[in-house]
Coordinates of C-alpha atoms in Angstrom, one line a residue:
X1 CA 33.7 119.7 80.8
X2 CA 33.6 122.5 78.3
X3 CA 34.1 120.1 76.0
X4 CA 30.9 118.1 77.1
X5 CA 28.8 121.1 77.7
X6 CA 30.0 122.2 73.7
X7 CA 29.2 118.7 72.3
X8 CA 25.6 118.8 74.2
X9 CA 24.9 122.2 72.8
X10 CA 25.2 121.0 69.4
X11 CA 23.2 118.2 69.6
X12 CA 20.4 120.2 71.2
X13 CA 20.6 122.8 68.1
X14 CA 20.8 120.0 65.3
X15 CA 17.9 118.7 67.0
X16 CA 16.0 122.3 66.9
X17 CA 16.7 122.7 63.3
X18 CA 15.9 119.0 62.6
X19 CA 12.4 119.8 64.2
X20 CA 11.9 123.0 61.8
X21 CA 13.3 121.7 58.7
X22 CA 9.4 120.5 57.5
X23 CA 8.0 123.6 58.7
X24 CA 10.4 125.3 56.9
X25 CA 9.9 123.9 53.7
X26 CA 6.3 124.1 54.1
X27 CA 6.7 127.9 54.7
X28 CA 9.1 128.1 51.9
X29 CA 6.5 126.6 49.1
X30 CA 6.2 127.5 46.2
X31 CA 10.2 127.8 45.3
X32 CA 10.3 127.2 41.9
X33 CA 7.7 127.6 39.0
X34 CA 4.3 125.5 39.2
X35 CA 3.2 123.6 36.1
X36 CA -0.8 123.8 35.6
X37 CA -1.3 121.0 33.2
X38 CA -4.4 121.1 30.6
X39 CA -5.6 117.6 29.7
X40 CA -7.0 119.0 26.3
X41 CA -5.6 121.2 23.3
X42 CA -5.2 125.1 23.4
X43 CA -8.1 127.6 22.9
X44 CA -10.8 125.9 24.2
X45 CA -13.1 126.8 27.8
X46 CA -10.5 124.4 29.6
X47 CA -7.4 125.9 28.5
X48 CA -8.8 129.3 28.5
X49 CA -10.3 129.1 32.1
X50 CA -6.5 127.4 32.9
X51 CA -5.0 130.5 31.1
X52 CA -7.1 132.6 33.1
X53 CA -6.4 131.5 36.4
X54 CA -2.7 130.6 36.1
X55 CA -2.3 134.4 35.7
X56 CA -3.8 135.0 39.0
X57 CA -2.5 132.3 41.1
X58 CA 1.1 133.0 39.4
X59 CA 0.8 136.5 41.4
X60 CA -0.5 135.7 44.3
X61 CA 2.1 132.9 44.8
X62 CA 4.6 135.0 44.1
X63 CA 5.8 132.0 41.1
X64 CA 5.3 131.9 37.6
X65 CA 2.4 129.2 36.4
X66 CA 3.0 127.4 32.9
X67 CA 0.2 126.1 31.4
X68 CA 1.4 122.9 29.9
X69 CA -1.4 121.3 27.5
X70 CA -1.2 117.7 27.2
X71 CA -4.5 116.6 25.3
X72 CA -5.6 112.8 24.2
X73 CA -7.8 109.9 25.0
X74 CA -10.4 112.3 26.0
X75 CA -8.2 114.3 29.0
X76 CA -7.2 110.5 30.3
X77 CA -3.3 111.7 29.2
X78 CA -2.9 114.7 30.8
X79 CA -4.9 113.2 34.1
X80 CA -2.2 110.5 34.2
X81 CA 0.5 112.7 33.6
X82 CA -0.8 114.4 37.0
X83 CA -1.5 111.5 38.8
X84 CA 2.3 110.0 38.3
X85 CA 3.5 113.0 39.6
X86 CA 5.3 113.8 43.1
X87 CA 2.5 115.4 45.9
X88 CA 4.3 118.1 45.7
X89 CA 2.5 121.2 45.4
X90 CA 4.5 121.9 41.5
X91 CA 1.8 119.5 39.1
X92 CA -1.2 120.7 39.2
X93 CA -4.4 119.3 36.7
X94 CA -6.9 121.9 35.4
X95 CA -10.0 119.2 36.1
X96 CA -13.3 119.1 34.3
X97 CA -15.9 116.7 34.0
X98 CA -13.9 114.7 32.0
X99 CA -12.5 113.1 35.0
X100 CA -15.4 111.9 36.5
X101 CA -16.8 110.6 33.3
X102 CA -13.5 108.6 32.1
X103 CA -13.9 105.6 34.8
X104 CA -17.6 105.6 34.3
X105 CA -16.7 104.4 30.1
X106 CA -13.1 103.8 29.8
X107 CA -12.3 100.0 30.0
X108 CA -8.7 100.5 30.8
X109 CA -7.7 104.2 32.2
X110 CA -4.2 105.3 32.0
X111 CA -4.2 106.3 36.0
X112 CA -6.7 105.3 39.3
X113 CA -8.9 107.9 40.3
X114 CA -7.7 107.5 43.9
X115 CA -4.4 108.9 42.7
X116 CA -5.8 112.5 41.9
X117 CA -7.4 114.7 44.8
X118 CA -9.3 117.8 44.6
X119 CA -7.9 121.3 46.2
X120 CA -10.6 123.9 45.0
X121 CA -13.9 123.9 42.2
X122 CA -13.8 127.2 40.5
X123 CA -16.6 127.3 38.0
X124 CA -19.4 125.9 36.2
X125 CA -20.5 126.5 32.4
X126 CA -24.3 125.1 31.4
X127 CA -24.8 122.4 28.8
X128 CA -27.6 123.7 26.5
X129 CA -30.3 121.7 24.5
X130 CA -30.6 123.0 20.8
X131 CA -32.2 122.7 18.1
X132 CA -32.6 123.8 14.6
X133 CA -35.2 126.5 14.4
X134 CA -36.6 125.0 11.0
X135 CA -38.0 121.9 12.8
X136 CA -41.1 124.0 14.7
X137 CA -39.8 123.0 18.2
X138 CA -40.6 125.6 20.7
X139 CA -40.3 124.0 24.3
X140 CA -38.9 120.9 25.4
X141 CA -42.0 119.2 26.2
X142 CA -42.7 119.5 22.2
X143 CA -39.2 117.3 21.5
X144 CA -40.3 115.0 24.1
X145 CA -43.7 114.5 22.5
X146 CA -42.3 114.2 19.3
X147 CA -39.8 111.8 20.0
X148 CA -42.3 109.3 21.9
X149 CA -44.4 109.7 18.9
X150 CA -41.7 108.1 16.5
X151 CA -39.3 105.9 18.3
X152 CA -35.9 105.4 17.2
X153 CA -36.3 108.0 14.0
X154 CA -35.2 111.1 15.9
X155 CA -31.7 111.1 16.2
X156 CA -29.2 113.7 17.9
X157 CA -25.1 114.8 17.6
X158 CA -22.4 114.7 19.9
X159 CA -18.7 115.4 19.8
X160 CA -18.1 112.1 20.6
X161 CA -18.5 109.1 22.0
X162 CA -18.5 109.0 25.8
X163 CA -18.0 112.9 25.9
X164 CA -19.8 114.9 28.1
X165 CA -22.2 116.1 25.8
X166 CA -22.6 112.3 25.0
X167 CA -24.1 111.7 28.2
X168 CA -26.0 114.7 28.8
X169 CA -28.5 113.4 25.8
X170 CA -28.3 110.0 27.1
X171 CA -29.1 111.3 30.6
X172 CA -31.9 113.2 28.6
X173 CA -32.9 109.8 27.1
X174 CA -33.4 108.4 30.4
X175 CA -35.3 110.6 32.2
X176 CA -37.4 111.3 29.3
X177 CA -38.7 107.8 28.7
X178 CA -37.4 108.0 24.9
X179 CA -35.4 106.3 22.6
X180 CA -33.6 108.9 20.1
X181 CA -30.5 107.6 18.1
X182 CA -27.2 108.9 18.6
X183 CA -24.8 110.1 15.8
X184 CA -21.2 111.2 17.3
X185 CA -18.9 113.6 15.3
X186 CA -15.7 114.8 15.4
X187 CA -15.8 117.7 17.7
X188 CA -18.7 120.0 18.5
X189 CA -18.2 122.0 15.6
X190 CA -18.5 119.4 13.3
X191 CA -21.8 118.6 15.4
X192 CA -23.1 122.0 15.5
X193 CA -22.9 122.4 11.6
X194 CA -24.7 119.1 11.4
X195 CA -27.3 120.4 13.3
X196 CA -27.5 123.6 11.3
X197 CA -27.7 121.5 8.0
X198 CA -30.5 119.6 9.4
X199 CA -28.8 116.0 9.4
X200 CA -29.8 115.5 12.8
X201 CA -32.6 116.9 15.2
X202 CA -31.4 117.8 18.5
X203 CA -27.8 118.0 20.6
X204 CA -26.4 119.1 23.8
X205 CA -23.7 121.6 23.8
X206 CA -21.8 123.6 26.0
X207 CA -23.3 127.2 26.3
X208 CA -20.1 129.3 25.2
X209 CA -19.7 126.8 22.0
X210 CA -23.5 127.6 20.8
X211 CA -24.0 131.1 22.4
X212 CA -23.2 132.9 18.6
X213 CA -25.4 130.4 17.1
X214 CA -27.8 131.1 19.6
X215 CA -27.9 134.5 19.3
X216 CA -28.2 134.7 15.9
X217 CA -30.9 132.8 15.4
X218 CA -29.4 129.9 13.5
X219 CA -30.2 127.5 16.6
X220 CA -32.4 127.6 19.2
X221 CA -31.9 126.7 22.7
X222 CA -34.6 124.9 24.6
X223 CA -33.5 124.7 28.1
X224 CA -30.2 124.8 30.1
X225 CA -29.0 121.5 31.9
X226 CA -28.1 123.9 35.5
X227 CA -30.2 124.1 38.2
X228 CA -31.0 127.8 37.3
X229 CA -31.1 129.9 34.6
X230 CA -27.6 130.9 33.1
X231 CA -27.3 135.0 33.2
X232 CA -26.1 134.6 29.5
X233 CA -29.6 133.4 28.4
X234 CA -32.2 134.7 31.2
X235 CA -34.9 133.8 29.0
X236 CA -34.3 130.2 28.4
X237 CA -35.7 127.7 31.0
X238 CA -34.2 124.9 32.9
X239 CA -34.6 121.2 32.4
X240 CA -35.9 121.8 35.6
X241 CA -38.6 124.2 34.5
X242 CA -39.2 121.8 31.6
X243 CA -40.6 118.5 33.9
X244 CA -37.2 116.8 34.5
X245 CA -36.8 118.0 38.4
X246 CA -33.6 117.6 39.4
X247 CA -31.3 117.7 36.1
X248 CA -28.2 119.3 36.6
X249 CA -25.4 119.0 34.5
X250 CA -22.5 121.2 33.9
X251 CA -19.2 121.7 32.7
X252 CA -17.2 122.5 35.8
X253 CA -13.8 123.0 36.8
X254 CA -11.4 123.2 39.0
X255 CA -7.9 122.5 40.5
X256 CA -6.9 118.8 41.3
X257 CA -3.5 117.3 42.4
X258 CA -1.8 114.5 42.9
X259 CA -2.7 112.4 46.1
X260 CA -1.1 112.9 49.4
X261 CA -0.4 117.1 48.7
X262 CA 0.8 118.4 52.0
X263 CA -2.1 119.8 53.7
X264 CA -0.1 123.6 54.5
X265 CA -0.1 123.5 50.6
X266 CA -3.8 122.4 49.8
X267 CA -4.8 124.9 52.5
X268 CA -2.3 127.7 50.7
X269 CA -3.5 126.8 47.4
X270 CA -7.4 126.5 48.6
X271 CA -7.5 130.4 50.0
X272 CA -5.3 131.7 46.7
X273 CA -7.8 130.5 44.3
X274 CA -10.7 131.4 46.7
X275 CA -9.4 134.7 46.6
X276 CA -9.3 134.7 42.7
X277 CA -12.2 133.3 42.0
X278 CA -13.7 136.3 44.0
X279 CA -12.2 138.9 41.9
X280 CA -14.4 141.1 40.2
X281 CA -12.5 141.0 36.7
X282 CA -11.8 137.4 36.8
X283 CA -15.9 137.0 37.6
X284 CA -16.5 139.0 34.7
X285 CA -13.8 137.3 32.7
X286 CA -15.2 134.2 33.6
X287 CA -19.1 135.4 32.6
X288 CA -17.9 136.2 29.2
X289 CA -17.0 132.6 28.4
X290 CA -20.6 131.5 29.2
X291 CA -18.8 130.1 32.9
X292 CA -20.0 131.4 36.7
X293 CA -17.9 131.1 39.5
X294 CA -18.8 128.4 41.9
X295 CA -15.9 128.2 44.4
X296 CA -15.8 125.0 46.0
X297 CA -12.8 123.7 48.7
X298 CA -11.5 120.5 48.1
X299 CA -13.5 119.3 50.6
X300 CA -17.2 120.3 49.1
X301 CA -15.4 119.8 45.6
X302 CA -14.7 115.8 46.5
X303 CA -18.4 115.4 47.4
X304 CA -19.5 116.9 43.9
X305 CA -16.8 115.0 42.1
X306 CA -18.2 111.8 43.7
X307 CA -22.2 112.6 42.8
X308 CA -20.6 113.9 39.3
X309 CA -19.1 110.5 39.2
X310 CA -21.9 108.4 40.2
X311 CA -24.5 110.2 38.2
X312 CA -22.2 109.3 35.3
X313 CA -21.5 105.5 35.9
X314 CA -25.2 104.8 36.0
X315 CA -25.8 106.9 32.7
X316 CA -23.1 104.7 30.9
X317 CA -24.3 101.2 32.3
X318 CA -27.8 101.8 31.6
X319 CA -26.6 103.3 27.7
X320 CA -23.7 100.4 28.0
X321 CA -21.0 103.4 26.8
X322 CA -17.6 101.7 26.7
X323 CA -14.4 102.6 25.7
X324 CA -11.0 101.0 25.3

């Protein structure tokens, strides 16, 4: 009888810590370091914004955060990288708009949308419209005029073809009624110095790229592609305020992860990097790179992915951007 009563009591507290064991592990996470991959090289917004918060979500997790840069095909490589790995909670993607622009012009991506989900949006950086003070233009109702004055001979830079900065002119193009030529180059600097040397007449960039140029008076920004005015230029108007209601284009970004992440750890995850996007220095930190804080959870972050993503596949059919 003891015996029996011995065996029974055994099996009722295998059966108890059965039951915990997922709770457990959930409670336990993170155990080991988290890996914050950065689909594009060091030193630029990305990385730096990754950089940035990988500080602060390695404290409040209590586990360090290595910033693992894995650049090529345009982010696609370091979003597959992500997507192939275990839901887990340990891979994480620092996301930008390059993920909703890659299945909008890539023939053949490296990874399926569906196998990345979003966990938090933490900020959002203006594209600016600039151009080179020597050409007279003052407001972007002049560049308009002009370019429906002479179609096909204005032309503008990008850094690249189905960049974001790529579609932000041909987005321009569209809702502007005009037909402007497009000249990509290898990286916004290269683009920028174009502009500067008067090759070409216009080009979107993002703010904290062109705010130096800006400033000193070598280019001149027209309008900002945000709903409102960035703080970092209070004088310059939106797209908005320039007859093209509705514009809005930025470069965001945020956390995504790879599909099926536990929900304890989204939901862990979520409130760390609300809380550190709420931080005064990292505000300010953030400010100085031309970026605002926008703190989106995954939820309100999937719906602005999806209209980020659908504004984007209609830009690149009507332009017919494809890429292998």
């Amino acid at each position: 009888m003891t015996s029996t009563l011995s065996r029974r009591a055994a099996l009722q507290a295998a059966l108890v810590a059965c039951s915990a064991a997922p709770a457990f592990a959930q409670q336990a996470w993170p155990a080991r370091p988290l890996r914050l991959v950065v689909p594009f090289p060091p030193g630029g917004l990305i990385d730096t914004m990754a950089r940035l918060v990988g500080t602060r979500l390695a404290q409040e997790l209590g586990q360090p955060v290595v910033v693992d840069n894995k650049p090529g095909a345009g982010g696609n490589l370091g979003a597959a990288d992500v997507a192939r790995a275990t839901a887990d909670g340990y891979t994480l993607l620092m996301a930008s708009p390059a993920l909703t622009i890659g299945p909008a012009v890539y023939r053949n991506l490296p990874y399926q949308p569906t196998q990345l989900a979003p966990v938090a949006l933490l900020g959002r950086v203006p594209n600016v419209l600039l151009v080179n003070p020597s050409g007279g233009l003052q407001r972007v109702e002049e560049l308009v005029a002009r370019a429906k004055a002479a179609p096909g001979r204005l032309n503008y830079a990008s850094n690249g073809n189905g960049t974001s900065l790529h579609l932000s002119a041909e987005l321009f193009k569209a809702r502007t009624g005009t037909f402007v030529t497009h000249v990509p180059y290898r990286g916004a600097a290269a683009a920028i110095t174009a502009l500067m040397a008067g090759e070409v007449n216009f080009m979107f960039d993002n703010l904290p790229s062109a705010i130096a140029q800006i400033q000193s008076g070598r280019l001149r920004a027209l309008a900002v592609t945000t709903p409102e005015r960035s703080p970092a230029l209070p004088a310059v108007p939106t797209l908005a305020e320039s007859g093209l209601a509705g514009f809005d284009v930025s470069a965001w970004f945020g956390i995504v992860a790879p599909a099926g992440l536990p929900g304890a750890v989204t939901t862990r995850l979520g409130e760390a990097l609300a809380r550190i996007v709420r931080m005064p220095e990292v505000a300010t930190a953030m400010q100085r790179q031309g970026a605002e804080p926008a703190f989106l959870d995954e939820r309100a972050m999937g719906r602005f992915m999806a209209a980020d993503a659908a504004q984007w596949q209609q830009v690149a059919a009507r332009a017919k951007i494809v890429l292998d």
